[in-house]
Amino acid sequence: GQQVMQIPQYQHVQEGEDFTTYCNSSTTLSNIQWYKQRPGGHPVFLIQLVKSGEVKKQKRLTFQFGEAKKNSSLHITATQTTDVGTYFCAGPRRQGGSEKLVFGKGTKLTVNP
Amino acid sequence: DSGVTQTPKHLITATGQRVTLRCSPRSGDLSVYWYQQSLDQGLQFLIQYYNGEERAKGNILERFSAQQFPDLHSELNLSSLELGDSALYFCASSAPEGWPANEQFFGPGTRLTVL
């Protein structure tokens, strides 16, 4: 079945350094979503990308969707301690008459102040 | 606050027991999803309900079952509990179905500990 792979699993950076997490799907995706889960918290939706080659920015966060719609990345510029958490990508998978989200295992980001 | 509520927040029980986790979706959301998150694991999709009907099934064990009631709240029943069932269980809801998949709003989760 469809798999969503995410790398790296862990990333430790110094505050001010950049951070990137990558997401790859075994199949073409209609869209991809990104979520952030703070330590002890629940996943929170960040963004959805739909178009091939799409790039969206949210302040210091830049999200990209690959041309083939099989990969995506999240880049954080000049990390801050508030960026700490686990970042998940998720792609939809049709199942019968519905869709379910298949989540990557996430990239856990720690930031050293 | 996502608008999704889950109770209880924490649950400690023994092996072999049965527990029920409860979720109330955001007002107006018809879809409810259940996920299991174990230590250092991602989110494992268990099951989805839409307006009272089961819509999609993931890696849900036969010992687990769920339902969605007419008022749209949902319950996840876990029986014959094993140590390995200890995990965070999240409920999420989303707006009425459309294409592409809508964002999901997650509840605060129920932490289940099986001793």
PDB file of C-alpha atoms in Angstrom:
ATOM      1  CA  GLY A   1       0.000   0.000   0.000  1.00  0.00           C
ATOM      2  CA  GLN A   2       0.888   3.628  -0.134  1.00  0.00           C
ATOM      3  CA  GLN A   3       3.724   4.591   2.138  1.00  0.00           C
ATOM      4  CA  VAL A   4       4.916   7.996   3.228  1.00  0.00           C
ATOM      5  CA  MET A   5       8.538   8.108   4.270  1.00  0.00           C
ATOM      6  CA  GLN A   6      10.020  10.979   6.181  1.00  0.00           C
ATOM      7  CA  ILE A   7      13.655  11.828   6.848  1.00  0.00           C
ATOM      8  CA  PRO A   8      15.465  12.492   9.010  1.00  0.00           C
ATOM      9  CA  GLN A   9      13.818  10.891  11.996  1.00  0.00           C
ATOM     10  CA  TYR A  10      15.615  13.233  14.375  1.00  0.00           C
ATOM     11  CA  GLN A  11      17.329  16.574  13.887  1.00  0.00           C
ATOM     12  CA  HIS A  12      19.158  18.565  16.490  1.00  0.00           C
ATOM     13  CA  VAL A  13      20.209  22.124  15.635  1.00  0.00           C
ATOM     14  CA  GLN A  14      21.599  25.191  17.284  1.00  0.00           C
ATOM     15  CA  GLU A  15      19.232  28.101  17.508  1.00  0.00           C
ATOM     16  CA  GLY A  16      19.597  30.186  14.381  1.00  0.00           C
ATOM     17  CA  GLU A  17      20.494  27.272  12.121  1.00  0.00           C
ATOM     18  CA  ASP A  18      18.225  26.146   9.315  1.00  0.00           C
ATOM     19  CA  PHE A  19      16.268  22.900   9.328  1.00  0.00           C
ATOM     20  CA  THR A  20      14.748  20.795   6.571  1.00  0.00           C
ATOM     21  CA  THR A  21      12.611  17.680   6.668  1.00  0.00           C
ATOM     22  CA  TYR A  22      11.785  15.625   3.596  1.00  0.00           C
ATOM     23  CA  CYS A  23       8.775  13.547   2.760  1.00  0.00           C
ATOM     24  CA  ASN A  24       8.519  10.934   0.009  1.00  0.00           C
ATOM     25  CA  SER A  25       5.535   8.978  -1.143  1.00  0.00           C
ATOM     26  CA  SER A  26       5.537   5.695  -3.019  1.00  0.00           C
ATOM     27  CA  THR A  27       2.613   6.947  -5.085  1.00  0.00           C
ATOM     28  CA  THR A  28       1.516  10.251  -6.587  1.00  0.00           C
ATOM     29  CA  LEU A  29      -0.400  12.353  -4.122  1.00  0.00           C
ATOM     30  CA  SER A  30      -3.376  14.564  -4.812  1.00  0.00           C
ATOM     31  CA  ASN A  31      -2.157  16.817  -2.041  1.00  0.00           C
ATOM     32  CA  ILE A  32       0.090  16.774   0.973  1.00  0.00           C
ATOM     33  CA  GLN A  33      -0.485  18.144   4.438  1.00  0.00           C
ATOM     34  CA  TRP A  34       1.983  19.110   7.145  1.00  0.00           C
ATOM     35  CA  TYR A  35       1.341  18.971  10.866  1.00  0.00           C
ATOM     36  CA  LYS A  36       3.359  20.010  13.901  1.00  0.00           C
ATOM     37  CA  GLN A  37       3.166  18.317  17.268  1.00  0.00           C
ATOM     38  CA  ARG A  38       4.742  20.123  20.189  1.00  0.00           C
ATOM     39  CA  PRO A  39       6.131  17.980  23.019  1.00  0.00           C
ATOM     40  CA  GLY A  40       3.216  16.736  25.086  1.00  0.00           C
ATOM     41  CA  GLY A  41       0.751  18.186  22.608  1.00  0.00           C
ATOM     42  CA  HIS A  42      -1.391  17.073  19.735  1.00  0.00           C
ATOM     43  CA  PRO A  43      -0.794  17.431  15.997  1.00  0.00           C
ATOM     44  CA  VAL A  44      -1.762  20.797  14.610  1.00  0.00           C
ATOM     45  CA  PHE A  45      -2.373  21.412  10.937  1.00  0.00           C
ATOM     46  CA  LEU A  46       0.153  23.723   9.300  1.00  0.00           C
ATOM     47  CA  ILE A  47      -0.565  23.725   5.601  1.00  0.00           C
ATOM     48  CA  GLN A  48      -1.845  21.818   2.597  1.00  0.00           C
ATOM     49  CA  LEU A  49      -0.142  21.799  -0.804  1.00  0.00           C
ATOM     50  CA  VAL A  50      -2.102  20.783  -3.857  1.00  0.00           C
ATOM     51  CA  LYS A  51      -0.389  21.883  -7.055  1.00  0.00           C
ATOM     52  CA  SER A  52       2.649  20.348  -8.673  1.00  0.00           C
ATOM     53  CA  GLY A  53       5.733  22.413  -7.819  1.00  0.00           C
ATOM     54  CA  GLU A  54       3.804  24.510  -5.337  1.00  0.00           C
ATOM     55  CA  VAL A  55       5.754  26.578  -2.835  1.00  0.00           C
ATOM     56  CA  LYS A  56       4.126  28.214   0.158  1.00  0.00           C
ATOM     57  CA  LYS A  57       5.632  30.297   2.910  1.00  0.00           C
ATOM     58  CA  GLN A  58       4.563  30.932   6.462  1.00  0.00           C
ATOM     59  CA  LYS A  59       6.989  33.405   8.019  1.00  0.00           C
ATOM     60  CA  ARG A  60      10.194  31.370   8.447  1.00  0.00           C
ATOM     61  CA  LEU A  61       8.633  28.135   7.159  1.00  0.00           C
ATOM     62  CA  THR A  62       8.791  27.212   3.463  1.00  0.00           C
ATOM     63  CA  PHE A  63       6.832  24.260   2.133  1.00  0.00           C
ATOM     64  CA  GLN A  64       7.398  22.686  -1.270  1.00  0.00           C
ATOM     65  CA  PHE A  65       5.506  20.084  -3.255  1.00  0.00           C
ATOM     66  CA  GLY A  66       7.507  18.251  -5.888  1.00  0.00           C
ATOM     67  CA  GLU A  67       6.810  18.449  -9.586  1.00  0.00           C
ATOM     68  CA  ALA A  68       5.839  14.786  -9.656  1.00  0.00           C
ATOM     69  CA  LYS A  69       3.674  15.241  -6.547  1.00  0.00           C
ATOM     70  CA  LYS A  70       5.495  12.417  -4.814  1.00  0.00           C
ATOM     71  CA  ASN A  71       7.722  14.384  -2.505  1.00  0.00           C
ATOM     72  CA  SER A  72       7.593  17.421  -0.304  1.00  0.00           C
ATOM     73  CA  SER A  73       9.804  19.361   2.034  1.00  0.00           C
ATOM     74  CA  LEU A  74       9.515  21.741   4.943  1.00  0.00           C
ATOM     75  CA  HIS A  75      12.337  24.191   5.502  1.00  0.00           C
ATOM     76  CA  ILE A  76      12.667  26.386   8.563  1.00  0.00           C
ATOM     77  CA  THR A  77      15.018  29.343   8.344  1.00  0.00           C
ATOM     78  CA  ALA A  78      16.872  30.489  11.459  1.00  0.00           C
ATOM     79  CA  THR A  79      15.260  28.089  13.905  1.00  0.00           C
ATOM     80  CA  GLN A  80      13.990  29.296  17.248  1.00  0.00           C
ATOM     81  CA  THR A  81      13.286  27.353  20.422  1.00  0.00           C
ATOM     82  CA  THR A  82       9.586  27.697  19.655  1.00  0.00           C
ATOM     83  CA  ASP A  83      10.120  25.510  16.584  1.00  0.00           C
ATOM     84  CA  VAL A  84      10.771  22.473  18.781  1.00  0.00           C
ATOM     85  CA  GLY A  85       8.445  19.585  18.058  1.00  0.00           C
ATOM     86  CA  THR A  86       7.751  16.778  15.638  1.00  0.00           C
ATOM     87  CA  TYR A  87       6.811  17.637  12.076  1.00  0.00           C
ATOM     88  CA  PHE A  88       4.633  15.192  10.184  1.00  0.00           C
ATOM     89  CA  CYS A  89       3.720  15.066   6.551  1.00  0.00           C
ATOM     90  CA  ALA A  90       0.569  13.264   5.491  1.00  0.00           C
ATOM     91  CA  GLY A  91      -0.844  12.219   2.175  1.00  0.00           C
ATOM     92  CA  PRO A  92      -4.385  11.105   1.376  1.00  0.00           C
ATOM     93  CA  ARG A  93      -5.140   7.579   0.307  1.00  0.00           C
ATOM     94  CA  ARG A  94      -8.436   6.658  -1.244  1.00  0.00           C
ATOM     95  CA  GLN A  95     -10.160   3.774   0.429  1.00  0.00           C
ATOM     96  CA  GLY A  96     -13.527   2.838  -0.915  1.00  0.00           C
ATOM     97  CA  GLY A  97     -15.654   5.950  -1.006  1.00  0.00           C
ATOM     98  CA  SER A  98     -13.525   7.836   1.437  1.00  0.00           C
ATOM     99  CA  GLU A  99     -10.058   9.111   2.070  1.00  0.00           C
ATOM    100  CA  LYS A 100      -7.728   8.536   4.923  1.00  0.00           C
ATOM    101  CA  LEU A 101      -4.513  10.342   5.698  1.00  0.00           C
ATOM    102  CA  VAL A 102      -1.306   8.343   5.721  1.00  0.00           C
ATOM    103  CA  PHE A 103       1.189  10.003   8.024  1.00  0.00           C
ATOM    104  CA  GLY A 104       4.939   9.840   7.850  1.00  0.00           C
ATOM    105  CA  LYS A 105       6.715   8.888  11.061  1.00  0.00           C
ATOM    106  CA  GLY A 106       7.731  12.480  11.582  1.00  0.00           C
ATOM    107  CA  THR A 107      10.927  14.399  12.136  1.00  0.00           C
ATOM    108  CA  LYS A 108      11.605  15.338  15.713  1.00  0.00           C
ATOM    109  CA  LEU A 109      13.341  18.696  15.914  1.00  0.00           C
ATOM    110  CA  THR A 110      15.228  19.862  18.963  1.00  0.00           C
ATOM    111  CA  VAL A 111      16.769  23.309  19.142  1.00  0.00           C
ATOM    112  CA  ASN A 112      19.672  24.166  21.403  1.00  0.00           C
ATOM    113  CA  PRO A 113      19.427  27.762  22.664  1.00  0.00           C
TER     114      PRO A 113
ATOM    115  CA  ASP B   1      -7.861  24.704  21.338  1.00  0.00           C
ATOM    116  CA  SER B   2      -8.911  22.687  18.287  1.00  0.00           C
ATOM    117  CA  GLY B   3     -12.530  22.317  19.364  1.00  0.00           C
ATOM    118  CA  VAL B   4     -12.183  18.545  19.577  1.00  0.00           C
ATOM    119  CA  THR B   5     -12.570  17.138  23.068  1.00  0.00           C
ATOM    120  CA  GLN B   6     -11.424  13.799  24.379  1.00  0.00           C
ATOM    121  CA  THR B   7     -11.991  12.090  27.685  1.00  0.00           C
ATOM    122  CA  PRO B   8     -10.425  10.891  29.788  1.00  0.00           C
ATOM    123  CA  LYS B   9      -7.054  12.581  29.527  1.00  0.00           C
ATOM    124  CA  HIS B  10      -5.266   9.747  31.251  1.00  0.00           C
ATOM    125  CA  LEU B  11      -6.267   6.140  31.797  1.00  0.00           C
ATOM    126  CA  ILE B  12      -4.377   3.522  33.750  1.00  0.00           C
ATOM    127  CA  THR B  13      -5.641  -0.032  33.704  1.00  0.00           C
ATOM    128  CA  ALA B  14      -4.502  -3.622  33.880  1.00  0.00           C
ATOM    129  CA  THR B  15      -3.953  -6.231  31.211  1.00  0.00           C
ATOM    130  CA  GLY B  16      -7.084  -8.036  30.162  1.00  0.00           C
ATOM    131  CA  GLN B  17      -9.344  -5.111  30.974  1.00  0.00           C
ATOM    132  CA  ARG B  18     -11.603  -3.125  28.682  1.00  0.00           C
ATOM    133  CA  VAL B  19     -11.740   0.656  28.361  1.00  0.00           C
ATOM    134  CA  THR B  20     -13.735   3.205  26.420  1.00  0.00           C
ATOM    135  CA  LEU B  21     -12.304   6.414  25.064  1.00  0.00           C
ATOM    136  CA  ARG B  22     -14.639   9.220  24.142  1.00  0.00           C
ATOM    137  CA  CYS B  23     -14.354  11.954  21.542  1.00  0.00           C
ATOM    138  CA  SER B  24     -16.537  14.901  20.614  1.00  0.00           C
ATOM    139  CA  PRO B  25     -15.740  16.437  17.242  1.00  0.00           C
ATOM    140  CA  ARG B  26     -15.753  20.117  16.383  1.00  0.00           C
ATOM    141  CA  SER B  27     -19.183  21.568  15.957  1.00  0.00           C
ATOM    142  CA  GLY B  28     -20.373  20.808  12.438  1.00  0.00           C
ATOM    143  CA  ASP B  29     -17.725  18.204  11.629  1.00  0.00           C
ATOM    144  CA  LEU B  30     -19.173  14.917  10.447  1.00  0.00           C
ATOM    145  CA  SER B  31     -15.990  12.869  10.191  1.00  0.00           C
ATOM    146  CA  VAL B  32     -14.180  11.412  13.168  1.00  0.00           C
ATOM    147  CA  TYR B  33     -10.840   9.640  12.953  1.00  0.00           C
ATOM    148  CA  TRP B  34      -9.021   7.619  15.569  1.00  0.00           C
ATOM    149  CA  TYR B  35      -5.235   7.324  15.695  1.00  0.00           C
ATOM    150  CA  GLN B  36      -2.794   5.483  17.889  1.00  0.00           C
ATOM    151  CA  GLN B  37       0.588   7.004  18.659  1.00  0.00           C
ATOM    152  CA  SER B  38       3.132   4.852  20.437  1.00  0.00           C
ATOM    153  CA  LEU B  39       6.457   6.068  21.797  1.00  0.00           C
ATOM    154  CA  ASP B  40       8.604   7.382  18.960  1.00  0.00           C
ATOM    155  CA  GLN B  41       6.053   6.195  16.449  1.00  0.00           C
ATOM    156  CA  GLY B  42       4.064   8.156  14.013  1.00  0.00           C
ATOM    157  CA  LEU B  43       0.345   8.359  13.875  1.00  0.00           C
ATOM    158  CA  GLN B  44      -1.229   5.031  13.063  1.00  0.00           C
ATOM    159  CA  PHE B  45      -4.663   5.417  11.570  1.00  0.00           C
ATOM    160  CA  LEU B  46      -7.202   3.127  13.196  1.00  0.00           C
ATOM    161  CA  ILE B  47     -10.639   3.942  11.859  1.00  0.00           C
ATOM    162  CA  GLN B  48     -12.851   6.682  10.426  1.00  0.00           C
ATOM    163  CA  TYR B  49     -16.539   7.356  10.888  1.00  0.00           C
ATOM    164  CA  TYR B  50     -18.616   9.732   8.855  1.00  0.00           C
ATOM    165  CA  ASN B  51     -22.037  10.769  10.072  1.00  0.00           C
ATOM    166  CA  GLY B  52     -22.477   7.586  12.048  1.00  0.00           C
ATOM    167  CA  GLU B  53     -21.140   5.150   9.476  1.00  0.00           C
ATOM    168  CA  GLU B  54     -17.788   3.475   9.286  1.00  0.00           C
ATOM    169  CA  ARG B  55     -15.927   4.849   6.273  1.00  0.00           C
ATOM    170  CA  ALA B  56     -12.345   3.645   6.392  1.00  0.00           C
ATOM    171  CA  LYS B  57     -10.368   1.167   8.375  1.00  0.00           C
ATOM    172  CA  GLY B  58      -6.691   1.130   9.111  1.00  0.00           C
ATOM    173  CA  ASN B  59      -4.534  -1.059  11.291  1.00  0.00           C
ATOM    174  CA  ILE B  60      -7.189  -1.604  13.907  1.00  0.00           C
ATOM    175  CA  LEU B  61      -6.993  -4.778  15.949  1.00  0.00           C
ATOM    176  CA  GLU B  62     -10.023  -7.050  16.268  1.00  0.00           C
ATOM    177  CA  ARG B  63      -9.950  -6.363  20.016  1.00  0.00           C
ATOM    178  CA  PHE B  64     -10.674  -2.708  19.216  1.00  0.00           C
ATOM    179  CA  SER B  65     -13.970  -1.335  18.020  1.00  0.00           C
ATOM    180  CA  ALA B  66     -15.498   2.068  17.563  1.00  0.00           C
ATOM    181  CA  GLN B  67     -18.787   3.730  16.866  1.00  0.00           C
ATOM    182  CA  GLN B  68     -20.170   7.152  16.143  1.00  0.00           C
ATOM    183  CA  PHE B  69     -23.451   8.147  17.713  1.00  0.00           C
ATOM    184  CA  PRO B  70     -26.293  10.282  16.314  1.00  0.00           C
ATOM    185  CA  ASP B  71     -24.956  13.326  18.129  1.00  0.00           C
ATOM    186  CA  LEU B  72     -21.662  12.654  16.260  1.00  0.00           C
ATOM    187  CA  HIS B  73     -19.556  11.902  19.288  1.00  0.00           C
ATOM    188  CA  SER B  74     -17.487   8.769  18.978  1.00  0.00           C
ATOM    189  CA  GLU B  75     -16.206   6.074  21.282  1.00  0.00           C
ATOM    190  CA  LEU B  76     -13.245   3.788  20.852  1.00  0.00           C
ATOM    191  CA  ASN B  77     -13.491   0.539  22.786  1.00  0.00           C
ATOM    192  CA  LEU B  78     -10.335  -1.369  23.593  1.00  0.00           C
ATOM    193  CA  SER B  79     -10.714  -4.814  25.093  1.00  0.00           C
ATOM    194  CA  SER B  80      -8.486  -7.630  26.350  1.00  0.00           C
ATOM    195  CA  LEU B  81      -5.839  -5.006  26.835  1.00  0.00           C
ATOM    196  CA  GLU B  82      -2.192  -5.900  26.462  1.00  0.00           C
ATOM    197  CA  LEU B  83       0.924  -4.060  27.577  1.00  0.00           C
ATOM    198  CA  GLY B  84       1.595  -3.110  23.968  1.00  0.00           C
ATOM    199  CA  ASP B  85      -1.652  -1.186  23.783  1.00  0.00           C
ATOM    200  CA  SER B  86      -0.162   1.510  25.977  1.00  0.00           C
ATOM    201  CA  ALA B  87      -0.112   4.592  23.783  1.00  0.00           C
ATOM    202  CA  LEU B  88      -1.588   7.980  23.078  1.00  0.00           C
ATOM    203  CA  TYR B  89      -4.921   7.741  21.338  1.00  0.00           C
ATOM    204  CA  PHE B  90      -5.955  10.752  19.323  1.00  0.00           C
ATOM    205  CA  CYS B  91      -9.274  11.585  17.874  1.00  0.00           C
ATOM    206  CA  ALA B  92      -9.513  14.029  14.991  1.00  0.00           C
ATOM    207  CA  SER B  93     -12.387  15.538  13.095  1.00  0.00           C
ATOM    208  CA  SER B  94     -12.768  17.233   9.764  1.00  0.00           C
ATOM    209  CA  ALA B  95     -15.383  19.165   7.886  1.00  0.00           C
ATOM    210  CA  PRO B  96     -17.863  17.450   5.554  1.00  0.00           C
ATOM    211  CA  GLU B  97     -16.044  15.367   2.992  1.00  0.00           C
ATOM    212  CA  GLY B  98     -14.714  16.921  -0.118  1.00  0.00           C
ATOM    213  CA  TRP B  99     -11.873  16.467  -2.490  1.00  0.00           C
ATOM    214  CA  PRO B 100      -8.992  16.879  -1.722  1.00  0.00           C
ATOM    215  CA  ALA B 101      -8.788  15.644   1.849  1.00  0.00           C
ATOM    216  CA  ASN B 102      -9.649  18.286   4.387  1.00  0.00           C
ATOM    217  CA  GLU B 103      -7.382  19.216   7.239  1.00  0.00           C
ATOM    218  CA  GLN B 104      -7.925  17.314  10.415  1.00  0.00           C
ATOM    219  CA  PHE B 105      -8.331  18.880  13.825  1.00  0.00           C
ATOM    220  CA  PHE B 106      -6.886  16.781  16.600  1.00  0.00           C
ATOM    221  CA  GLY B 107      -8.085  16.473  20.151  1.00  0.00           C
ATOM    222  CA  PRO B 108      -5.703  16.569  23.116  1.00  0.00           C
ATOM    223  CA  GLY B 109      -5.508  12.772  23.218  1.00  0.00           C
ATOM    224  CA  THR B 110      -6.012  10.082  25.827  1.00  0.00           C
ATOM    225  CA  ARG B 111      -2.881   8.558  27.301  1.00  0.00           C
ATOM    226  CA  LEU B 112      -3.538   4.894  28.021  1.00  0.00           C
ATOM    227  CA  THR B 113      -1.217   2.980  30.280  1.00  0.00           C
ATOM    228  CA  VAL B 114      -1.694  -0.760  30.600  1.00  0.00           C
ATOM    229  CA  LEU B 115       0.058  -2.305  33.589  1.00  0.00           C
TER     230      LEU B 115
END
